[in-house]
mmCIF file of C-alpha atoms and ligand atoms in Angstrom:
data_model
loop_
_atom_site.group_PDB
_atom_site.id
_atom_site.type_symbol
_atom_site.label_atom_id
_atom_site.label_comp_id
_atom_site.label_asym_id
_atom_site.label_seq_id
_atom_site.Cartn_x
_atom_site.Cartn_y
_atom_site.Cartn_z
ATOM 1 C CA MET A 10 2.458 -34.673 -21.714
ATOM 2 C CA MET A 11 3.608 -34.524 -18.367
ATOM 3 C CA ASN A 12 3.505 -37.747 -16.505
ATOM 4 C CA CYS A 13 1.959 -38.105 -12.652
ATOM 5 C CA MET A 14 5.461 -37.393 -11.090
ATOM 6 C CA GLN A 15 5.857 -34.161 -12.853
ATOM 7 C CA LEU A 16 2.403 -32.868 -12.633
ATOM 8 C CA SER A 17 2.867 -33.295 -8.683
ATOM 9 C CA LYS A 18 5.843 -31.871 -8.579
ATOM 10 C CA GLN A 19 4.538 -28.927 -10.756
ATOM 11 C CA ASN A 20 1.538 -28.704 -7.993
ATOM 12 C CA ARG A 21 3.753 -28.846 -5.020
ATOM 13 C CA ARG A 22 5.777 -25.457 -6.388
ATOM 14 C CA LYS A 23 6.152 -23.053 -3.852
ATOM 15 C CA TYR A 24 5.349 -18.993 -4.486
ATOM 16 C CA ILE A 25 8.941 -17.763 -3.611
ATOM 17 C CA LEU A 26 7.353 -14.163 -2.891
ATOM 18 C CA ASP A 27 5.397 -15.546 -0.049
ATOM 19 C CA MET A 28 8.544 -16.358 1.780
ATOM 20 C CA THR A 29 10.557 -14.174 3.787
ATOM 21 C CA SER A 30 14.484 -14.369 2.806
ATOM 22 C CA ALA A 31 15.135 -16.593 5.804
ATOM 23 C CA GLN A 32 11.766 -18.855 5.291
ATOM 24 C CA LEU A 33 13.627 -19.245 1.861
ATOM 25 C CA LYS A 34 17.309 -20.042 3.098
ATOM 26 C CA THR A 35 15.776 -22.861 5.186
ATOM 27 C CA ALA A 36 13.760 -24.109 2.018
ATOM 28 C CA VAL A 37 16.979 -24.237 -0.226
ATOM 29 C CA LYS A 38 19.296 -25.292 2.163
ATOM 30 C CA SER A 39 19.642 -28.814 0.949
ATOM 31 C CA ILE A 40 20.115 -27.725 -3.037
ATOM 32 C CA ILE A 41 22.267 -24.665 -2.736
ATOM 33 C CA GLY A 42 25.702 -26.161 -1.550
ATOM 34 C CA GLN A 43 27.511 -23.059 -0.411
ATOM 35 C CA ASP A 44 25.645 -20.383 1.537
ATOM 36 C CA TYR A 45 26.782 -17.336 -0.646
ATOM 37 C CA ARG A 46 24.247 -19.356 -3.061
ATOM 38 C CA ILE A 47 21.171 -17.585 -1.128
ATOM 39 C CA ASN A 48 22.369 -14.321 -1.484
ATOM 40 C CA GLN A 49 22.622 -14.582 -5.247
ATOM 41 C CA ILE A 50 19.224 -15.730 -5.292
ATOM 42 C CA ILE A 51 17.766 -13.152 -3.037
ATOM 43 C CA GLU A 52 19.480 -10.612 -5.687
ATOM 44 C CA TRP A 53 18.022 -12.072 -8.439
ATOM 45 C CA VAL A 54 14.222 -11.928 -6.864
ATOM 46 C CA TYR A 55 14.598 -8.890 -5.520
ATOM 47 C CA VAL A 56 17.337 -6.556 -7.106
ATOM 48 C CA LYS A 57 17.585 -7.744 -10.785
ATOM 49 C CA ARG A 58 13.894 -8.749 -10.661
ATOM 50 C CA ALA A 59 14.178 -11.966 -12.704
ATOM 51 C CA ILE A 60 10.786 -13.487 -13.982
ATOM 52 C CA SER A 61 12.076 -16.957 -14.707
ATOM 53 C CA PHE A 62 15.113 -19.003 -12.691
ATOM 54 C CA GLU A 63 16.691 -19.378 -16.320
ATOM 55 C CA TYR A 64 17.611 -15.789 -15.663
ATOM 56 C CA PHE A 65 19.525 -17.012 -12.698
ATOM 57 C CA THR A 66 23.099 -16.878 -15.133
ATOM 58 C CA ASN A 67 25.488 -17.040 -11.844
ATOM 59 C CA LEU A 68 24.184 -20.232 -10.639
ATOM 60 C CA PRO A 69 24.755 -23.698 -11.839
ATOM 61 C CA LYS A 70 22.431 -25.093 -14.139
ATOM 62 C CA GLU A 71 21.580 -28.041 -12.261
ATOM 63 C CA LEU A 72 20.776 -25.419 -9.044
ATOM 64 C CA ARG A 73 18.565 -23.571 -11.567
ATOM 65 C CA GLU A 74 16.489 -26.322 -12.855
ATOM 66 C CA GLN A 75 16.239 -27.319 -9.159
ATOM 67 C CA LEU A 76 14.591 -24.155 -8.153
ATOM 68 C CA SER A 77 12.364 -24.006 -11.225
ATOM 69 C CA GLU A 78 10.855 -27.656 -9.986
ATOM 70 C CA ARG A 79 10.446 -26.170 -6.495
ATOM 71 C CA PHE A 80 9.128 -22.402 -6.883
ATOM 72 C CA PHE A 81 7.609 -20.101 -9.175
ATOM 73 C CA LEU A 82 8.284 -16.495 -9.598
ATOM 74 C CA ARG A 83 5.095 -15.000 -10.681
ATOM 75 C CA ILE A 84 1.433 -15.563 -9.885
ATOM 76 C CA LEU A 85 -0.322 -12.341 -10.752
ATOM 77 C CA LYS A 86 -1.717 -11.636 -14.724
ATOM 78 C CA THR A 87 -1.711 -7.917 -15.542
ATOM 79 C CA VAL A 88 -5.337 -7.943 -17.427
ATOM 80 C CA LYS A 89 -5.502 -4.347 -17.806
ATOM 81 C CA LYS A 90 -2.989 -1.483 -17.904
ATOM 82 C CA GLU A 91 -4.398 2.424 -18.864
ATOM 83 C CA LYS A 92 -2.017 5.247 -18.708
ATOM 84 C CA SER A 93 -3.175 8.879 -18.286
ATOM 85 C CA VAL A 94 -2.446 11.332 -20.673
ATOM 86 C CA ILE A 95 -2.454 14.034 -18.257
ATOM 87 C CA ASP A 96 0.362 12.892 -16.173
ATOM 88 C CA GLY A 97 1.506 9.603 -17.131
ATOM 89 C CA THR A 98 0.164 8.177 -14.025
ATOM 90 C CA THR A 99 -0.420 4.244 -14.829
ATOM 91 C CA ARG A 100 -3.107 1.809 -13.499
ATOM 92 C CA TYR A 101 -2.886 -1.742 -13.399
ATOM 93 C CA THR A 102 -5.347 -4.558 -12.825
ATOM 94 C CA PHE A 103 -4.439 -7.341 -11.950
ATOM 95 C CA GLN A 104 -5.801 -11.195 -11.775
ATOM 96 C CA THR A 105 -4.981 -13.529 -8.824
ATOM 97 C CA ALA A 106 -4.513 -17.478 -9.471
ATOM 98 C CA ASP A 107 -8.421 -17.367 -7.981
ATOM 99 C CA LYS A 108 -9.488 -15.180 -10.563
ATOM 100 C CA LYS A 109 -9.929 -12.263 -8.576
ATOM 101 C CA TYR A 110 -8.965 -8.640 -9.676
ATOM 102 C CA PHE A 111 -7.499 -5.678 -7.934
ATOM 103 C CA PHE A 112 -5.332 -2.381 -8.486
ATOM 104 C CA ALA A 113 -1.984 -1.009 -8.395
ATOM 105 C CA VAL A 114 -1.318 2.503 -9.638
ATOM 106 C CA PHE A 115 2.253 3.750 -11.040
ATOM 107 C CA LEU A 116 3.089 7.538 -9.984
ATOM 108 C CA PRO A 117 6.036 8.855 -11.997
ATOM 109 C CA ALA A 118 7.927 12.004 -11.164
ATOM 110 C CA LYS A 119 11.135 13.916 -11.879
ATOM 111 C CA ASP A 120 12.844 12.924 -8.609
ATOM 112 C CA LYS A 121 10.969 9.756 -7.685
ATOM 113 C CA ASN A 122 8.638 7.039 -8.901
ATOM 114 C CA SER A 123 6.083 5.871 -6.556
ATOM 115 C CA VAL A 124 3.474 2.841 -6.160
ATOM 116 C CA CYS A 125 -0.014 2.837 -4.672
ATOM 117 C CA ILE A 126 -0.562 -0.746 -4.008
ATOM 118 C CA SER A 127 -3.419 -2.775 -2.821
ATOM 119 C CA SER A 128 -3.495 -5.069 0.498
ATOM 120 C CA GLN A 129 -6.841 -6.644 0.013
ATOM 121 C CA ILE A 130 -9.356 -7.752 -2.453
ATOM 122 C CA GLY A 131 -12.472 -5.460 -1.949
ATOM 123 C CA CYS A 132 -12.270 -3.459 1.483
ATOM 124 C CA PRO A 133 -14.290 -4.504 4.591
ATOM 125 C CA VAL A 134 -14.364 -0.861 6.042
ATOM 126 C CA MET A 135 -16.556 0.090 3.526
ATOM 127 C CA CYS A 136 -16.391 4.008 3.293
ATOM 128 C CA ALA A 137 -19.235 5.838 1.995
ATOM 129 C CA PHE A 138 -16.826 7.535 -0.633
ATOM 130 C CA CYS A 139 -14.411 5.252 -1.698
ATOM 131 C CA SER A 140 -14.900 2.860 -4.468
ATOM 132 C CA SER A 141 -12.828 0.406 -3.005
ATOM 133 C CA GLY A 142 -15.423 -0.025 -0.165
ATOM 134 C CA LYS A 143 -18.206 -0.857 -2.993
ATOM 135 C CA VAL A 144 -16.327 -4.014 -3.894
ATOM 136 C CA LYS A 145 -16.946 -6.776 -1.479
ATOM 137 C CA PHE A 146 -14.119 -8.106 0.552
ATOM 138 C CA THR A 147 -12.895 -11.601 -0.321
ATOM 139 C CA ARG A 148 -9.630 -12.287 1.198
ATOM 140 C CA ASN A 149 -6.214 -10.617 2.210
ATOM 141 C CA LEU A 150 -3.586 -10.628 -0.411
ATOM 142 C CA SER A 151 -0.268 -12.610 0.559
ATOM 143 C CA ARG A 152 2.824 -11.397 1.064
ATOM 144 C CA GLY A 153 3.836 -11.885 -2.408
ATOM 145 C CA GLU A 154 0.867 -10.650 -3.960
ATOM 146 C CA ILE A 155 1.187 -7.508 -2.299
ATOM 147 C CA ILE A 156 5.218 -7.623 -3.682
ATOM 148 C CA GLU A 157 4.545 -8.907 -7.020
ATOM 149 C CA GLN A 158 2.666 -5.654 -7.466
ATOM 150 C CA ILE A 159 6.164 -3.455 -7.141
ATOM 151 C CA LEU A 160 8.036 -6.001 -8.974
ATOM 152 C CA GLN A 161 5.489 -6.365 -12.032
ATOM 153 C CA ILE A 162 5.483 -2.579 -12.112
ATOM 154 C CA GLU A 163 9.275 -2.257 -12.336
ATOM 155 C CA ASN A 164 9.359 -4.939 -14.927
ATOM 156 C CA ASP A 165 6.864 -3.274 -16.915
ATOM 157 C CA THR A 166 8.069 0.261 -16.706
ATOM 158 C CA LYS A 167 11.787 -0.425 -16.714
ATOM 159 C CA GLU A 168 11.895 2.026 -13.978
ATOM 160 C CA LYS A 169 13.105 1.585 -10.169
ATOM 161 C CA VAL A 170 10.297 2.519 -7.729
ATOM 162 C CA SER A 171 11.417 4.316 -4.730
ATOM 163 C CA GLY A 172 8.628 5.319 -2.799
ATOM 164 C CA VAL A 173 5.972 2.930 -1.544
ATOM 165 C CA LEU A 174 2.178 4.064 -0.530
ATOM 166 C CA PHE A 175 -0.322 1.509 0.837
ATOM 167 C CA MET A 176 -3.067 3.320 -0.298
ATOM 168 C CA GLY A 177 -4.546 1.092 -2.792
ATOM 169 C CA MET A 178 -7.459 -1.324 -2.300
ATOM 170 C CA GLY A 179 -8.172 -2.553 1.441
ATOM 171 C CA GLU A 180 -7.223 -1.649 5.026
ATOM 172 C CA PRO A 181 -3.429 -2.551 5.572
ATOM 173 C CA MET A 182 -3.926 -2.686 9.365
ATOM 174 C CA LEU A 183 -6.365 -5.691 8.862
ATOM 175 C CA ASN A 184 -3.602 -7.872 6.901
ATOM 176 C CA PHE A 185 -1.006 -6.943 9.632
ATOM 177 C CA ASN A 186 1.287 -9.892 9.407
ATOM 178 C CA ASN A 187 1.803 -9.694 5.772
ATOM 179 C CA ILE A 188 2.240 -5.990 5.821
ATOM 180 C CA THR A 189 4.927 -6.223 8.422
ATOM 181 C CA SER A 190 6.574 -9.067 6.703
ATOM 182 C CA VAL A 191 6.258 -6.739 3.138
ATOM 183 C CA LEU A 192 7.685 -3.832 5.057
ATOM 184 C CA ASP A 193 11.083 -5.808 6.133
ATOM 185 C CA SER A 194 11.591 -7.043 2.556
ATOM 186 C CA LEU A 195 11.066 -2.995 1.332
ATOM 187 C CA LEU A 196 13.427 -1.709 4.077
ATOM 188 C CA SER A 197 16.208 -4.375 3.707
ATOM 189 C CA ASN A 198 18.904 -3.661 1.695
ATOM 190 C CA LYS A 199 19.427 -6.787 0.044
ATOM 191 C CA GLU A 200 16.067 -6.614 -1.348
ATOM 192 C CA PHE A 201 14.341 -3.513 -2.225
ATOM 193 C CA GLY A 202 16.346 -1.371 -0.075
ATOM 194 C CA ILE A 203 13.627 1.822 -0.026
ATOM 195 C CA GLY A 204 14.313 4.704 2.537
ATOM 196 C CA LYS A 205 11.689 4.329 5.455
ATOM 197 C CA ARG A 206 10.836 7.830 4.677
ATOM 198 C CA HIS A 207 9.585 6.890 1.435
ATOM 199 C CA ILE A 208 7.162 4.424 2.776
ATOM 200 C CA THR A 209 3.700 4.944 3.679
ATOM 201 C CA VAL A 210 1.222 3.159 5.298
ATOM 202 C CA SER A 211 -2.611 4.591 5.068
ATOM 203 C CA SER A 212 -4.873 3.261 7.800
ATOM 204 C CA VAL A 213 -8.775 3.888 8.637
ATOM 205 C CA GLY A 214 -7.793 3.496 12.359
ATOM 206 C CA ILE A 215 -7.487 0.297 13.885
ATOM 207 C CA VAL A 216 -6.041 1.463 17.100
ATOM 208 C CA PRO A 217 -4.489 -1.338 18.617
ATOM 209 C CA LEU A 218 -2.712 -2.373 15.343
ATOM 210 C CA ILE A 219 -1.393 1.319 14.916
ATOM 211 C CA LYS A 220 0.049 0.647 18.354
ATOM 212 C CA ARG A 221 1.848 -2.564 17.191
ATOM 213 C CA LEU A 222 3.111 -1.210 14.289
ATOM 214 C CA ALA A 223 4.994 1.663 16.191
ATOM 215 C CA ASP A 224 6.218 -1.091 18.718
ATOM 216 C CA GLY A 225 7.534 -2.538 15.665
ATOM 217 C CA ASN A 226 9.501 0.610 15.196
ATOM 218 C CA SER A 227 10.417 0.323 11.486
ATOM 219 C CA GLY A 228 10.273 4.053 10.913
ATOM 220 C CA ILE A 229 7.990 3.935 7.977
ATOM 221 C CA ARG A 230 5.757 6.861 7.760
ATOM 222 C CA LEU A 231 1.784 6.488 8.757
ATOM 223 C CA ALA A 232 -0.992 8.099 7.654
ATOM 224 C CA ILE A 233 -4.507 8.205 9.272
ATOM 225 C CA SER A 234 -7.716 8.778 7.625
ATOM 226 C CA ILE A 235 -9.894 10.923 9.939
ATOM 227 C CA HIS A 236 -12.102 12.529 7.598
ATOM 228 C CA ALA A 237 -14.289 13.955 9.907
ATOM 229 C CA VAL A 238 -14.438 16.435 13.274
ATOM 230 C CA ASP A 239 -16.984 14.763 15.275
ATOM 231 C CA GLU A 240 -18.486 11.252 15.629
ATOM 232 C CA LYS A 241 -22.045 11.618 13.999
ATOM 233 C CA GLN A 242 -20.265 12.910 10.897
ATOM 234 C CA ARG A 243 -17.540 10.527 10.761
ATOM 235 C CA LYS A 244 -20.010 7.371 11.248
ATOM 236 C CA LYS A 245 -21.916 8.868 7.775
ATOM 237 C CA LEU A 246 -18.604 8.564 6.182
ATOM 238 C CA ILE A 247 -17.304 5.486 7.918
ATOM 239 C CA PRO A 248 -20.218 3.374 8.949
ATOM 240 C CA ASN A 249 -18.024 0.651 10.232
ATOM 241 C CA ASN A 250 -15.618 2.452 12.554
ATOM 242 C CA PHE A 251 -14.598 -0.824 14.463
ATOM 243 C CA GLY A 252 -15.557 1.103 17.608
ATOM 244 C CA PHE A 253 -12.389 3.545 17.414
ATOM 245 C CA SER A 254 -13.172 7.055 18.069
ATOM 246 C CA ILE A 255 -11.752 9.863 16.457
ATOM 247 C CA LYS A 256 -9.962 10.447 20.313
ATOM 248 C CA ASP A 257 -8.742 6.966 20.159
ATOM 249 C CA ILE A 258 -6.965 7.177 16.661
ATOM 250 C CA LEU A 259 -5.640 10.594 17.297
ATOM 251 C CA ASN A 260 -4.018 9.290 20.496
ATOM 252 C CA ALA A 261 -2.636 5.996 18.429
ATOM 253 C CA GLY A 262 -1.153 8.568 15.854
ATOM 254 C CA LYS A 263 0.504 10.426 18.829
ATOM 255 C CA TYR A 264 1.782 7.314 20.303
ATOM 256 C CA TYR A 265 3.413 6.341 16.963
ATOM 257 C CA LEU A 266 4.941 9.625 16.574
ATOM 258 C CA LYS A 267 6.544 8.967 20.013
ATOM 259 C CA LYS A 268 7.723 5.737 19.574
ATOM 260 C CA THR A 269 9.375 6.223 16.084
ATOM 261 C CA ASN A 270 10.259 9.842 15.344
ATOM 262 C CA SER A 271 8.841 9.388 12.417
ATOM 263 C CA ARG A 272 6.172 11.581 10.752
ATOM 264 C CA LEU A 273 2.168 11.531 10.783
ATOM 265 C CA THR A 274 -0.247 12.621 8.228
ATOM 266 C CA ILE A 275 -3.627 13.416 8.882
ATOM 267 C CA GLU A 276 -5.881 12.503 5.972
ATOM 268 C CA TYR A 277 -9.132 14.828 5.463
ATOM 269 C CA VAL A 278 -11.320 14.102 2.401
ATOM 270 C CA LEU A 279 -13.226 17.122 1.760
ATOM 271 C CA ILE A 280 -16.835 16.686 0.329
ATOM 272 C CA LYS A 281 -19.141 19.620 -0.134
ATOM 273 C CA GLY A 282 -21.905 20.101 2.216
ATOM 274 C CA ILE A 283 -20.998 17.064 4.534
ATOM 275 C CA ASN A 284 -17.548 18.057 6.364
ATOM 276 C CA ASN A 285 -16.066 21.333 4.632
ATOM 277 C CA SER A 286 -17.218 24.250 6.286
ATOM 278 C CA ALA A 287 -15.085 26.841 8.177
ATOM 279 C CA ALA A 288 -16.477 25.943 11.768
ATOM 280 C CA ASP A 289 -15.247 22.154 10.660
ATOM 281 C CA ALA A 290 -11.722 23.452 9.831
ATOM 282 C CA HIS A 291 -11.633 25.535 13.156
ATOM 283 C CA LYS A 292 -12.752 22.123 14.822
ATOM 284 C CA LEU A 293 -10.027 19.997 13.248
ATOM 285 C CA ALA A 294 -7.574 22.492 14.360
ATOM 286 C CA ARG A 295 -9.028 22.399 18.003
ATOM 287 C CA LEU A 296 -8.880 18.726 17.629
ATOM 288 C CA LEU A 297 -5.206 18.493 17.146
ATOM 289 C CA LYS A 298 -4.128 20.873 19.436
ATOM 290 C CA GLN A 299 -6.152 19.075 22.038
ATOM 291 C CA HIS A 300 -4.496 16.051 21.233
ATOM 292 C CA ASN A 301 -1.107 17.602 21.229
ATOM 293 C CA LEU A 302 -0.688 17.090 17.399
ATOM 294 C CA LEU A 303 0.471 20.874 16.542
ATOM 295 C CA ASN A 304 4.055 20.018 15.680
ATOM 296 C CA PRO A 305 6.136 20.180 12.632
ATOM 297 C CA ASP A 306 6.293 16.176 12.323
ATOM 298 C CA VAL A 307 2.500 16.366 11.664
ATOM 299 C CA GLN A 308 0.771 17.295 8.496
ATOM 300 C CA VAL A 309 -2.696 17.457 7.278
ATOM 301 C CA ASN A 310 -3.686 16.070 3.765
ATOM 302 C CA LEU A 311 -6.529 17.611 2.296
ATOM 303 C CA ILE A 312 -7.957 15.056 -0.547
ATOM 304 C CA PRO A 313 -10.716 16.816 -2.608
ATOM 305 C CA PHE A 314 -13.315 14.167 -2.599
ATOM 306 C CA ASN A 315 -12.694 12.266 -6.057
ATOM 307 C CA PRO A 316 -15.968 11.345 -7.907
ATOM 308 C CA ILE A 317 -16.826 7.613 -7.979
ATOM 309 C CA THR A 318 -19.948 6.380 -9.495
ATOM 310 C CA ASP A 319 -23.421 5.381 -7.426
ATOM 311 C CA ALA A 320 -21.919 8.126 -4.760
ATOM 312 C CA GLN A 321 -24.182 11.125 -3.990
ATOM 313 C CA PHE A 322 -20.959 13.133 -2.932
ATOM 314 C CA GLN A 323 -19.553 16.131 -4.493
ATOM 315 C CA THR A 324 -16.185 17.768 -4.732
ATOM 316 C CA PRO A 325 -16.223 21.200 -3.018
ATOM 317 C CA HIS A 326 -15.118 24.107 -4.788
ATOM 318 C CA GLN A 327 -11.887 25.185 -5.122
ATOM 319 C CA GLU A 328 -12.351 28.346 -3.155
ATOM 320 C CA SER A 329 -13.930 26.442 -0.333
ATOM 321 C CA ILE A 330 -11.014 24.051 -0.492
ATOM 322 C CA GLN A 331 -8.453 27.080 -0.103
ATOM 323 C CA LYS A 332 -10.570 28.795 2.972
ATOM 324 C CA PHE A 333 -10.541 25.275 4.793
ATOM 325 C CA LYS A 334 -6.561 25.207 4.188
ATOM 326 C CA ASN A 335 -5.669 28.550 5.272
ATOM 327 C CA ILE A 336 -7.738 28.146 8.546
ATOM 328 C CA LEU A 337 -5.403 25.118 9.197
ATOM 329 C CA LYS A 338 -2.762 27.225 8.059
ATOM 330 C CA LEU A 339 -3.570 30.278 10.406
ATOM 331 C CA ASN A 340 -3.762 27.881 13.240
ATOM 332 C CA GLY A 341 0.001 26.851 12.465
ATOM 333 C CA ILE A 342 -0.838 23.251 10.940
ATOM 334 C CA THR A 343 1.155 22.282 8.149
ATOM 335 C CA VAL A 344 -1.200 21.408 5.552
ATOM 336 C CA ASN A 345 -1.187 20.511 1.824
ATOM 337 C CA ILE A 346 -3.950 19.717 -0.938
ATOM 338 C CA ARG A 347 -3.301 16.220 -2.329
ATOM 339 C CA GLN A 348 -3.086 16.790 -6.100
ATOM 340 C CA ALA A 349 -5.357 14.406 -7.417
ATOM 341 C CA LYS A 350 -3.514 11.711 -10.209
ATOM 342 C CA GLY A 351 -4.714 9.752 -13.001
ATOM 343 C CA THR A 352 -8.416 11.230 -12.929
ATOM 344 C CA ASP A 353 -8.710 10.604 -16.747
ATOM 345 C CA ILE A 354 -8.086 6.761 -15.735
ATOM 346 C CA ASN A 355 -10.093 6.423 -12.476
ATOM 347 C CA ALA A 356 -6.575 6.125 -10.860
ATOM 348 C CA ALA A 357 -6.968 8.947 -7.990
ATOM 349 C CA CYS A 358 -7.680 8.128 -4.382
ATOM 350 C CA GLY A 359 -11.027 6.295 -3.965
ATOM 351 C CA GLN A 360 -11.336 4.979 -7.497
ATOM 352 C CA LEU A 361 -9.745 1.707 -7.267
ATOM 353 C CA GLY A 362 -12.870 -0.417 -7.092
ATOM 354 C CA HIS A 363 -14.029 -1.191 -10.670
HETATM 355 N N1 SAH B 14 -7.699 1.840 3.876
HETATM 356 C C1 SAH B 14 -6.876 2.879 3.999
HETATM 357 C C2 SAH B 14 -6.456 3.339 2.526
HETATM 358 C C3 SAH B 14 -7.508 4.348 1.633
HETATM 359 S S1 SAH B 14 -6.916 4.983 0.347
HETATM 360 C C4 SAH B 14 -7.338 4.233 4.730
HETATM 361 O O1 SAH B 14 -8.204 4.320 4.950
HETATM 362 O O2 SAH B 14 -6.654 5.109 5.252
HETATM 363 C C5 SAH B 14 -6.127 6.607 0.957
HETATM 364 C C6 SAH B 14 -7.096 7.871 1.151
HETATM 365 O O3 SAH B 14 -7.980 8.134 -0.005
HETATM 366 C C7 SAH B 14 -7.525 7.430 2.507
HETATM 367 O O4 SAH B 14 -7.565 8.713 3.055
HETATM 368 C C8 SAH B 14 -9.229 7.014 1.774
HETATM 369 O O5 SAH B 14 -9.797 7.832 2.928
HETATM 370 C C9 SAH B 14 -8.854 8.439 0.685
HETATM 371 N N2 SAH B 14 -10.185 8.321 -0.145
HETATM 372 C C10 SAH B 14 -11.197 7.132 -0.565
HETATM 373 N N3 SAH B 14 -12.103 7.599 -1.570
HETATM 374 C C11 SAH B 14 -11.939 8.913 -1.516
HETATM 375 C C12 SAH B 14 -12.353 9.318 -2.711
HETATM 376 N N4 SAH B 14 -13.097 9.059 -3.394
HETATM 377 N N5 SAH B 14 -11.881 10.868 -2.860
HETATM 378 C C13 SAH B 14 -10.578 11.287 -2.276
HETATM 379 N N6 SAH B 14 -10.247 10.338 -1.250
HETATM 380 C C14 SAH B 14 -10.484 9.075 -0.953
#
């Protein structure tokens, strides 16, 4: 039985991953003694990915005990794990302390392992073709909850993650402060040490926040979800566009490129009979030209629609996907067709909703 003192101490424990390294340094200043201890702590948390303070073996026992009285290292429960028999993609379902569910995906590859992580529970944008949009938005994920997805996947797979995609549940720009705090940790050599070119934030196009991200100039890659060539078409797919036009969003993309010298991806989900005609492909090429986005740092990612429950949309035939691609290519645009991963376990783009 715990006495009252112990219980209240327990309740006051803080989630260590919610703190930046600078905040953690302040929080432990009075107990660590020598300054170099903070680097050891950070190494255990982010590099060695320890799940309990007992493992911090180069710290004095007393300090380890004090740390575990004040902090905890994990908050998420993995409640389900499904692995694709097709390509090894693994989908994790996490439960938060307040009993909410969200998803992350491990994408193994020969040259690099990536993760696709969530930024919110549910999604306020509610794109008509996306299953995350069918889940009622409840709240932003905290800095720690975003980071812990990566740590838990690394712990579980015993693999190092070297690429991070903010393409899971939610609109990352609407959780801006936490996302930028996470980006700092991903880029820091003392924490994750992931190269800026291996981190991509995907946004539906929240223009002022794309500009703020550009001004922060972290150099990470940006993807913007355009999906349509005129406003009427886009409104059908993305009813809640926050008032930003295709023109505004493409200009924000251009601003991002200019400020960061990074790369820009234009995402375009291809849906049969909605936005996949030859005329649409020509219009998309024209739009990119008009916005000065015909350059080698800009690439179009065509994402053939991945089926979701309750959607009346269909995936176009292979032939029409190729035709769309070729029209863009003939117009001098770098274009890729995104290969769906983990379709047998509902882990592909847009399938992280149930
Ligand atoms: N909120 C972010 C991240 C979304 S997921 C954004 O809007 O960009 C990454 C990409 O998958 C987005 O371009 C998204 O529009 C797309 N997507 C969503 N549902 C899809 C589906 N059912 N099939 C294919 N792509 C989908």
